[in-house]
GROMACS .gro file of C-alpha atoms in nm:
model
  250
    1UNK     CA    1   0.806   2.002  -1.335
    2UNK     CA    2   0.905   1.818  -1.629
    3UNK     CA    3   0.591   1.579  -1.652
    4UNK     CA    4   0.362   1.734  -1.834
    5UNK     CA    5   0.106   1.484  -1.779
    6UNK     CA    6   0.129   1.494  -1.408
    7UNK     CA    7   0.030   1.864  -1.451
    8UNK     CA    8  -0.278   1.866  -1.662
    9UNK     CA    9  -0.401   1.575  -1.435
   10UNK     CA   10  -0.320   1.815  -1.136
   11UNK     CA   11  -0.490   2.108  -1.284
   12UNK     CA   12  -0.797   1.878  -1.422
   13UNK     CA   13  -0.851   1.736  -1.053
   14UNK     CA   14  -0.805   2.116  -0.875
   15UNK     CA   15  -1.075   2.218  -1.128
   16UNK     CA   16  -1.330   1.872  -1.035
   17UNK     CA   17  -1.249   1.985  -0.663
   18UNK     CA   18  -1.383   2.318  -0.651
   19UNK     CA   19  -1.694   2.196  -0.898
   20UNK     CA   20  -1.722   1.942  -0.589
   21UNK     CA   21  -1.706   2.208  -0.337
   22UNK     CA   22  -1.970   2.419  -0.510
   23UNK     CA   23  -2.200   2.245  -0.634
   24UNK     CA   24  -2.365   2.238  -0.320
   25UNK     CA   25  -2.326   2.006   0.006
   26UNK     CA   26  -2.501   1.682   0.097
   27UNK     CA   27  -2.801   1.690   0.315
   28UNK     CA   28  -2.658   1.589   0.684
   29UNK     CA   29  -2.989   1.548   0.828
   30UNK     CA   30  -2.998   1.214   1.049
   31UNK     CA   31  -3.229   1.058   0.808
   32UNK     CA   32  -3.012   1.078   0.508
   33UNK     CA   33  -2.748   1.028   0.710
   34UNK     CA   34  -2.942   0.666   0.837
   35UNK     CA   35  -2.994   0.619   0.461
   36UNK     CA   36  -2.648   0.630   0.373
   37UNK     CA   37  -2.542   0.387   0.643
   38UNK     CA   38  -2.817   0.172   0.534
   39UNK     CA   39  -2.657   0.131   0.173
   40UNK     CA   40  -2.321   0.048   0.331
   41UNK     CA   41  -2.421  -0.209   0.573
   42UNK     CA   42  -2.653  -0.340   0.221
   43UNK     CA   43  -2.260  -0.358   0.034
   44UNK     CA   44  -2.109  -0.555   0.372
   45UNK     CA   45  -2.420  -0.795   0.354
   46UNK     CA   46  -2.405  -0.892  -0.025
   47UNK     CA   47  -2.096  -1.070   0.007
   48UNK     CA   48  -1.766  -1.089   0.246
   49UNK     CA   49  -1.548  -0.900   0.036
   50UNK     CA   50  -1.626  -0.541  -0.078
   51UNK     CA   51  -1.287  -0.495  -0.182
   52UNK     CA   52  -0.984  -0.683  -0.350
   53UNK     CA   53  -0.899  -1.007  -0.153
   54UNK     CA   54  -0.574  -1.018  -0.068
   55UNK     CA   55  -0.522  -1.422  -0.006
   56UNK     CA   56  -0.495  -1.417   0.356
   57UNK     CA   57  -0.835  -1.532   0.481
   58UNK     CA   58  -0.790  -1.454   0.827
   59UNK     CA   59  -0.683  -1.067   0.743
   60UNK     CA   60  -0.982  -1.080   0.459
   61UNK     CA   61  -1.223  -1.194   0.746
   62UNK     CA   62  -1.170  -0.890   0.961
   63UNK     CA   63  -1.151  -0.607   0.691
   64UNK     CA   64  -1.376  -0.729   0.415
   65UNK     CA   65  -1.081  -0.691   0.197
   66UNK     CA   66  -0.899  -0.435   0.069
   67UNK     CA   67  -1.236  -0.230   0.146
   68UNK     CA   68  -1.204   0.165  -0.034
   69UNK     CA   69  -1.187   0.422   0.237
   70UNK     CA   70  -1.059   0.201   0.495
   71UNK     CA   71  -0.715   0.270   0.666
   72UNK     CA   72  -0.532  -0.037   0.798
   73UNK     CA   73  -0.241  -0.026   1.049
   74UNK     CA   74   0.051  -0.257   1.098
   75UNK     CA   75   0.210  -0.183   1.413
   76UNK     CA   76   0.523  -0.382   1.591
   77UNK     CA   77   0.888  -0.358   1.704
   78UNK     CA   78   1.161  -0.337   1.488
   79UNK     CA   79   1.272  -0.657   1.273
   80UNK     CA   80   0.920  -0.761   1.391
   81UNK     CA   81   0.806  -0.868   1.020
   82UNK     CA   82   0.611  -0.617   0.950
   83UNK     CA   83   0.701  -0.547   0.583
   84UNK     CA   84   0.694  -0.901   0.545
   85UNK     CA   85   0.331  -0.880   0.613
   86UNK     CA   86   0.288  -0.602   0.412
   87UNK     CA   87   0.420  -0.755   0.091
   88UNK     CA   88   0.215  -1.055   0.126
   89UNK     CA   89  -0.067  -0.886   0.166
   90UNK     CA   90   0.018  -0.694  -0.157
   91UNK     CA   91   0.134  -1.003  -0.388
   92UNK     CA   92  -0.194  -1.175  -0.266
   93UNK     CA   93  -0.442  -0.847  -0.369
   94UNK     CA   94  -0.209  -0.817  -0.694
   95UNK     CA   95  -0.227  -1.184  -0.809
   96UNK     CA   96  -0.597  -1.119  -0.779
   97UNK     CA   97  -0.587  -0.810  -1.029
   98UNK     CA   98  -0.598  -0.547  -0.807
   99UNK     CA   99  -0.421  -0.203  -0.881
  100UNK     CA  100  -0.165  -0.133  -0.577
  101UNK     CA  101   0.120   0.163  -0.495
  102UNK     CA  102   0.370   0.131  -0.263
  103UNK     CA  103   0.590   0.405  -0.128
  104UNK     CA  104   0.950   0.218  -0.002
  105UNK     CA  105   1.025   0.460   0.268
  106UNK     CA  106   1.313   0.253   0.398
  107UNK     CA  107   1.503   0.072   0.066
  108UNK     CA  108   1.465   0.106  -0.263
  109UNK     CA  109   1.290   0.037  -0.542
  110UNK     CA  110   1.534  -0.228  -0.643
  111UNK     CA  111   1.555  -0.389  -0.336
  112UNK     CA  112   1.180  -0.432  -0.283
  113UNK     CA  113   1.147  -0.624  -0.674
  114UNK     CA  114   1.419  -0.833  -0.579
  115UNK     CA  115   1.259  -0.875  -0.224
  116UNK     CA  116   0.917  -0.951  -0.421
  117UNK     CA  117   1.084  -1.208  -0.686
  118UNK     CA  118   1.251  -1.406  -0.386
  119UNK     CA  119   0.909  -1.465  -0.235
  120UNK     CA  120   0.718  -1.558  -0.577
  121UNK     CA  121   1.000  -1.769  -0.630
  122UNK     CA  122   1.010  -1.939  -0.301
  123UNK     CA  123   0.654  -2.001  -0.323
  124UNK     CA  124   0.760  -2.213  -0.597
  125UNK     CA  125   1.020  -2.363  -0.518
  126UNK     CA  126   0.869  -2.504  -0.163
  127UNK     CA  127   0.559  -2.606  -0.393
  128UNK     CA  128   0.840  -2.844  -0.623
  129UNK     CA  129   0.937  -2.985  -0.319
  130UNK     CA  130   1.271  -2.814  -0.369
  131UNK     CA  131   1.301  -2.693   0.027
  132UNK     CA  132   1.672  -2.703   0.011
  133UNK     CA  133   1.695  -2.436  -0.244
  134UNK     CA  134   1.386  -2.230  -0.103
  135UNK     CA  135   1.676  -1.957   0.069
  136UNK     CA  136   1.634  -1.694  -0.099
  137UNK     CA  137   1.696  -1.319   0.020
  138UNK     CA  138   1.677  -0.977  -0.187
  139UNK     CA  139   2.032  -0.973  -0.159
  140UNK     CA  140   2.082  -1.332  -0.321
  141UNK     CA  141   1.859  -1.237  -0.605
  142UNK     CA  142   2.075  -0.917  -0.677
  143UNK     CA  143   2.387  -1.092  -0.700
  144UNK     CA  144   2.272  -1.348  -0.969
  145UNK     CA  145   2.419  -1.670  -0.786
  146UNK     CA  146   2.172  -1.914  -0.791
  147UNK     CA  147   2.103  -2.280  -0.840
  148UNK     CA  148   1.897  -2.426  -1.160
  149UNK     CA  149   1.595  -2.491  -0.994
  150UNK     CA  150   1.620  -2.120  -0.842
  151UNK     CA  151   1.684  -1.967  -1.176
  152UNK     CA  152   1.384  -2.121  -1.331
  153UNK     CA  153   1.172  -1.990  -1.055
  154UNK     CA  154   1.302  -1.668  -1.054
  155UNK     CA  155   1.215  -1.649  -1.414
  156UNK     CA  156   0.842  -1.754  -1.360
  157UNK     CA  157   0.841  -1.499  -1.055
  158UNK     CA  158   0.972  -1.228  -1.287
  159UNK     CA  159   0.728  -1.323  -1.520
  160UNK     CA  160   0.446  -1.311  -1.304
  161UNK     CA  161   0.553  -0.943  -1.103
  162UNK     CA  162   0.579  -0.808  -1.464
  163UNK     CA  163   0.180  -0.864  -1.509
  164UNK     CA  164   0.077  -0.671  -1.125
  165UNK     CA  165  -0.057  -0.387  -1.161
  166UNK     CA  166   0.170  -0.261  -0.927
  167UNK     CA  167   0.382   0.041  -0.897
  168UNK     CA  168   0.671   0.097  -0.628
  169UNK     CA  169   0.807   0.465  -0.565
  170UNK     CA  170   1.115   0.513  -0.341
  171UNK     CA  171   1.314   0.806  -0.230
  172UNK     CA  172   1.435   0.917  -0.570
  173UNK     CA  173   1.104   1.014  -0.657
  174UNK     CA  174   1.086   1.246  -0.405
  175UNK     CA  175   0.813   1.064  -0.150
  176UNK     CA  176   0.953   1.170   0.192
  177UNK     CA  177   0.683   1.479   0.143
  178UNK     CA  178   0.342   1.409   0.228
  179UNK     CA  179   0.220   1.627  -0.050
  180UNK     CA  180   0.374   1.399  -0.343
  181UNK     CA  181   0.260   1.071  -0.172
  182UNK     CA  182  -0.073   1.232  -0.201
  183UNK     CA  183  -0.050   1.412  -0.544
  184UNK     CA  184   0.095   1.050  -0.673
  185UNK     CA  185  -0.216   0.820  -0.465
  186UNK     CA  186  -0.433   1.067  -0.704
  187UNK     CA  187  -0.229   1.050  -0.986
  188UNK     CA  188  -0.229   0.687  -0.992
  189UNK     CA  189  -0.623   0.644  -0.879
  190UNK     CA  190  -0.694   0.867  -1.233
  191UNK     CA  191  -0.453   0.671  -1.433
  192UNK     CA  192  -0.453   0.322  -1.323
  193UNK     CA  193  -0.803   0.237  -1.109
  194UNK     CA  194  -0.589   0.241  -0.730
  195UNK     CA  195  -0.752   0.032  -0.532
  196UNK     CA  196  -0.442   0.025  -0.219
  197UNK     CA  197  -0.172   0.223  -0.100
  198UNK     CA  198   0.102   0.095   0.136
  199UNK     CA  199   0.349   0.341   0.338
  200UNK     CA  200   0.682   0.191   0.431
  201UNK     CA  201   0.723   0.336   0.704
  202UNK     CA  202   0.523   0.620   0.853
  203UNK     CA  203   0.820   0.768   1.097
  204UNK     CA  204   0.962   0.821   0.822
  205UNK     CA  205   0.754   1.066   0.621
  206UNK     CA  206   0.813   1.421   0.626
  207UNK     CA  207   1.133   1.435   0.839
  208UNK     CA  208   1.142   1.827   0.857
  209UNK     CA  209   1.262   1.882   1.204
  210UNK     CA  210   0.944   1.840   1.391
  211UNK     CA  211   0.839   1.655   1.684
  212UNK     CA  212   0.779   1.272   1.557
  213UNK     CA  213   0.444   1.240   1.747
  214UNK     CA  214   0.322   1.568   1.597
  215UNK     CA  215   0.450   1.495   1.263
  216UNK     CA  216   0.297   1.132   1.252
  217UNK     CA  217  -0.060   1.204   1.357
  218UNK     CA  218  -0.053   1.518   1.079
  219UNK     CA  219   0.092   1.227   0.832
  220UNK     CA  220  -0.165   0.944   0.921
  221UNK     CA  221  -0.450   1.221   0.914
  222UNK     CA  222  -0.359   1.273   0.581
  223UNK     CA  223  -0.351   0.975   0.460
  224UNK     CA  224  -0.688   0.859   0.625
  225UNK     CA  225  -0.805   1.163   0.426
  226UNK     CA  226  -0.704   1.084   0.104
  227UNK     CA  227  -0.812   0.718   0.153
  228UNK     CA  228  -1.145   0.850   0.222
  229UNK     CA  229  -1.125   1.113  -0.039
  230UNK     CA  230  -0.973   0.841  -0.359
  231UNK     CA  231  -1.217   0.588  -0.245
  232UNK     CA  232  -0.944   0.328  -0.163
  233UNK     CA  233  -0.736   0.137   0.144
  234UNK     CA  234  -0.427   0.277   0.328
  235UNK     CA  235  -0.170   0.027   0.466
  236UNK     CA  236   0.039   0.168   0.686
  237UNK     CA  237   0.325   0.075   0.857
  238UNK     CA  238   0.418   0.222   1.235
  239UNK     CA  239   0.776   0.092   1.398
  240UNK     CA  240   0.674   0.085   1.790
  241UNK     CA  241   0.929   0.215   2.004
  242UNK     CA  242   1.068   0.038   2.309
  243UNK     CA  243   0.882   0.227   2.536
  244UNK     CA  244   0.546   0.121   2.383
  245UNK     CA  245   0.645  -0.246   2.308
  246UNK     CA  246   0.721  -0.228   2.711
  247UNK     CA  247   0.372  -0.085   2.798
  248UNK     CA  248   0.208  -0.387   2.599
  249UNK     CA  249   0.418  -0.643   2.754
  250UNK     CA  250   0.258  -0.506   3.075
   0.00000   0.00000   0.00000
């Protein structure tokens, strides 16, 4: 309530909605629909990418990058690495300009910088042959101890974070509601070109009391919605139980 500009941006995209909505519907006939595809599979066939790369060649070579409107998935057991992943993914597509949001369901804010600057900085350090220092943890970056060679590399990391175009909301802004993740993907598509959202984990949005299977297929329709709707790529996160870890082992 007390950001103004969040509310005229609101207000402005309510009123470019319902211009959308009546200012008549696309032609669904098979042939424009055929035409469509045909400018799609054109954008797929002009290059690999037809989104952000985001360093990893063998993710890039099944996704076409950080493609807009696509919704990627990163399923696996707990501890299993998966936000690992995820921030890789992101320093790769940031170091390569593109504009990224990520909502830290699980941590903070703080923890996922220092999380971030430990793996620039480790990056560097393994790169100055400097292996023995390369053990870095968020925790170790929070409490300041650090060798020479780490504190330079740290300071290059920090330097180089600072220039993403990256933004990182946690709980204290409120994101456990599916309706401000979405009102801040479109907030931050108007104000600073989005090009990828990451969710942190999807269990744990919109904890209200309902049934977790319910509640996550009315979260992740959302989100594939908005993707769609914003013109950019979801990547979510899903923590697989130990019933469905079992069933795969199978």
């Amino acid at each position: 309530a007390e950001d103004r500009r969040e509310r005229l941006l609101v207000a402005a995209r309510m009123i470019l909605d319902r211009l959308d909505h009546t200012s008549g519907y696309r032609d669904p006939s098979i042939g424009k629909a055929m035409e469509r595809t045909e400018a799609e599979m054109q954008r797929y066939a002009e290059g690999d990418l037809i989104g952000p790369s985001c360093g990893l060649d063998w993710f890039d070579s099944r996704t076409a990058g950080l493609a807009p409107g696509n919704v990627w998935t990163i399923a696996g057991p707990y501890k299993g690495r998966k936000t690992s992943l995820l921030r890789n993914i992101l320093l790769g597509a940031c170091a390569r300009g593109a504009s990224v949001s990520m909502f830290a369901l699980e941590g903070s804010q703080s923890q996922t910088v220092a999380a971030l600057l430990a793996m620039l900085a480790t990056r560097r350090l393994v790169k100055w042959g400097r292996a023995e220092d390369a053990v870095l943890t968020p925790i170790f970056v929070l409490r300041g101890r650090r060798s020479e060679a780490q504190a330079q590399a740290l300071a290059e990391a920090r330097a180089e974070l600072s220039g993403y175009n990256l933004r990182i909301y946690d709980a204290k802004d409120g994101i456990f509601s599916v309706d401000v993740v979405r009102s801040l993907i479109r907030r931050d598509k108007m104000l600073h070109g989005l090009d990828a959202f990451a969710l942190d984990y999807l269990q744990l949005l919109g904890a209200d009391g309902s049934g977790i299977f319910e509640r996550m297929e009315g979260n992740a329709r959302i989100m594939q919605r908005t993707a769609e709707e914003e013109a950019v790529t979801a990547v979510l996160l899903v923590q697989l139980n130990e019933g469905a870890i079992a069933l795969m082992d199978s």
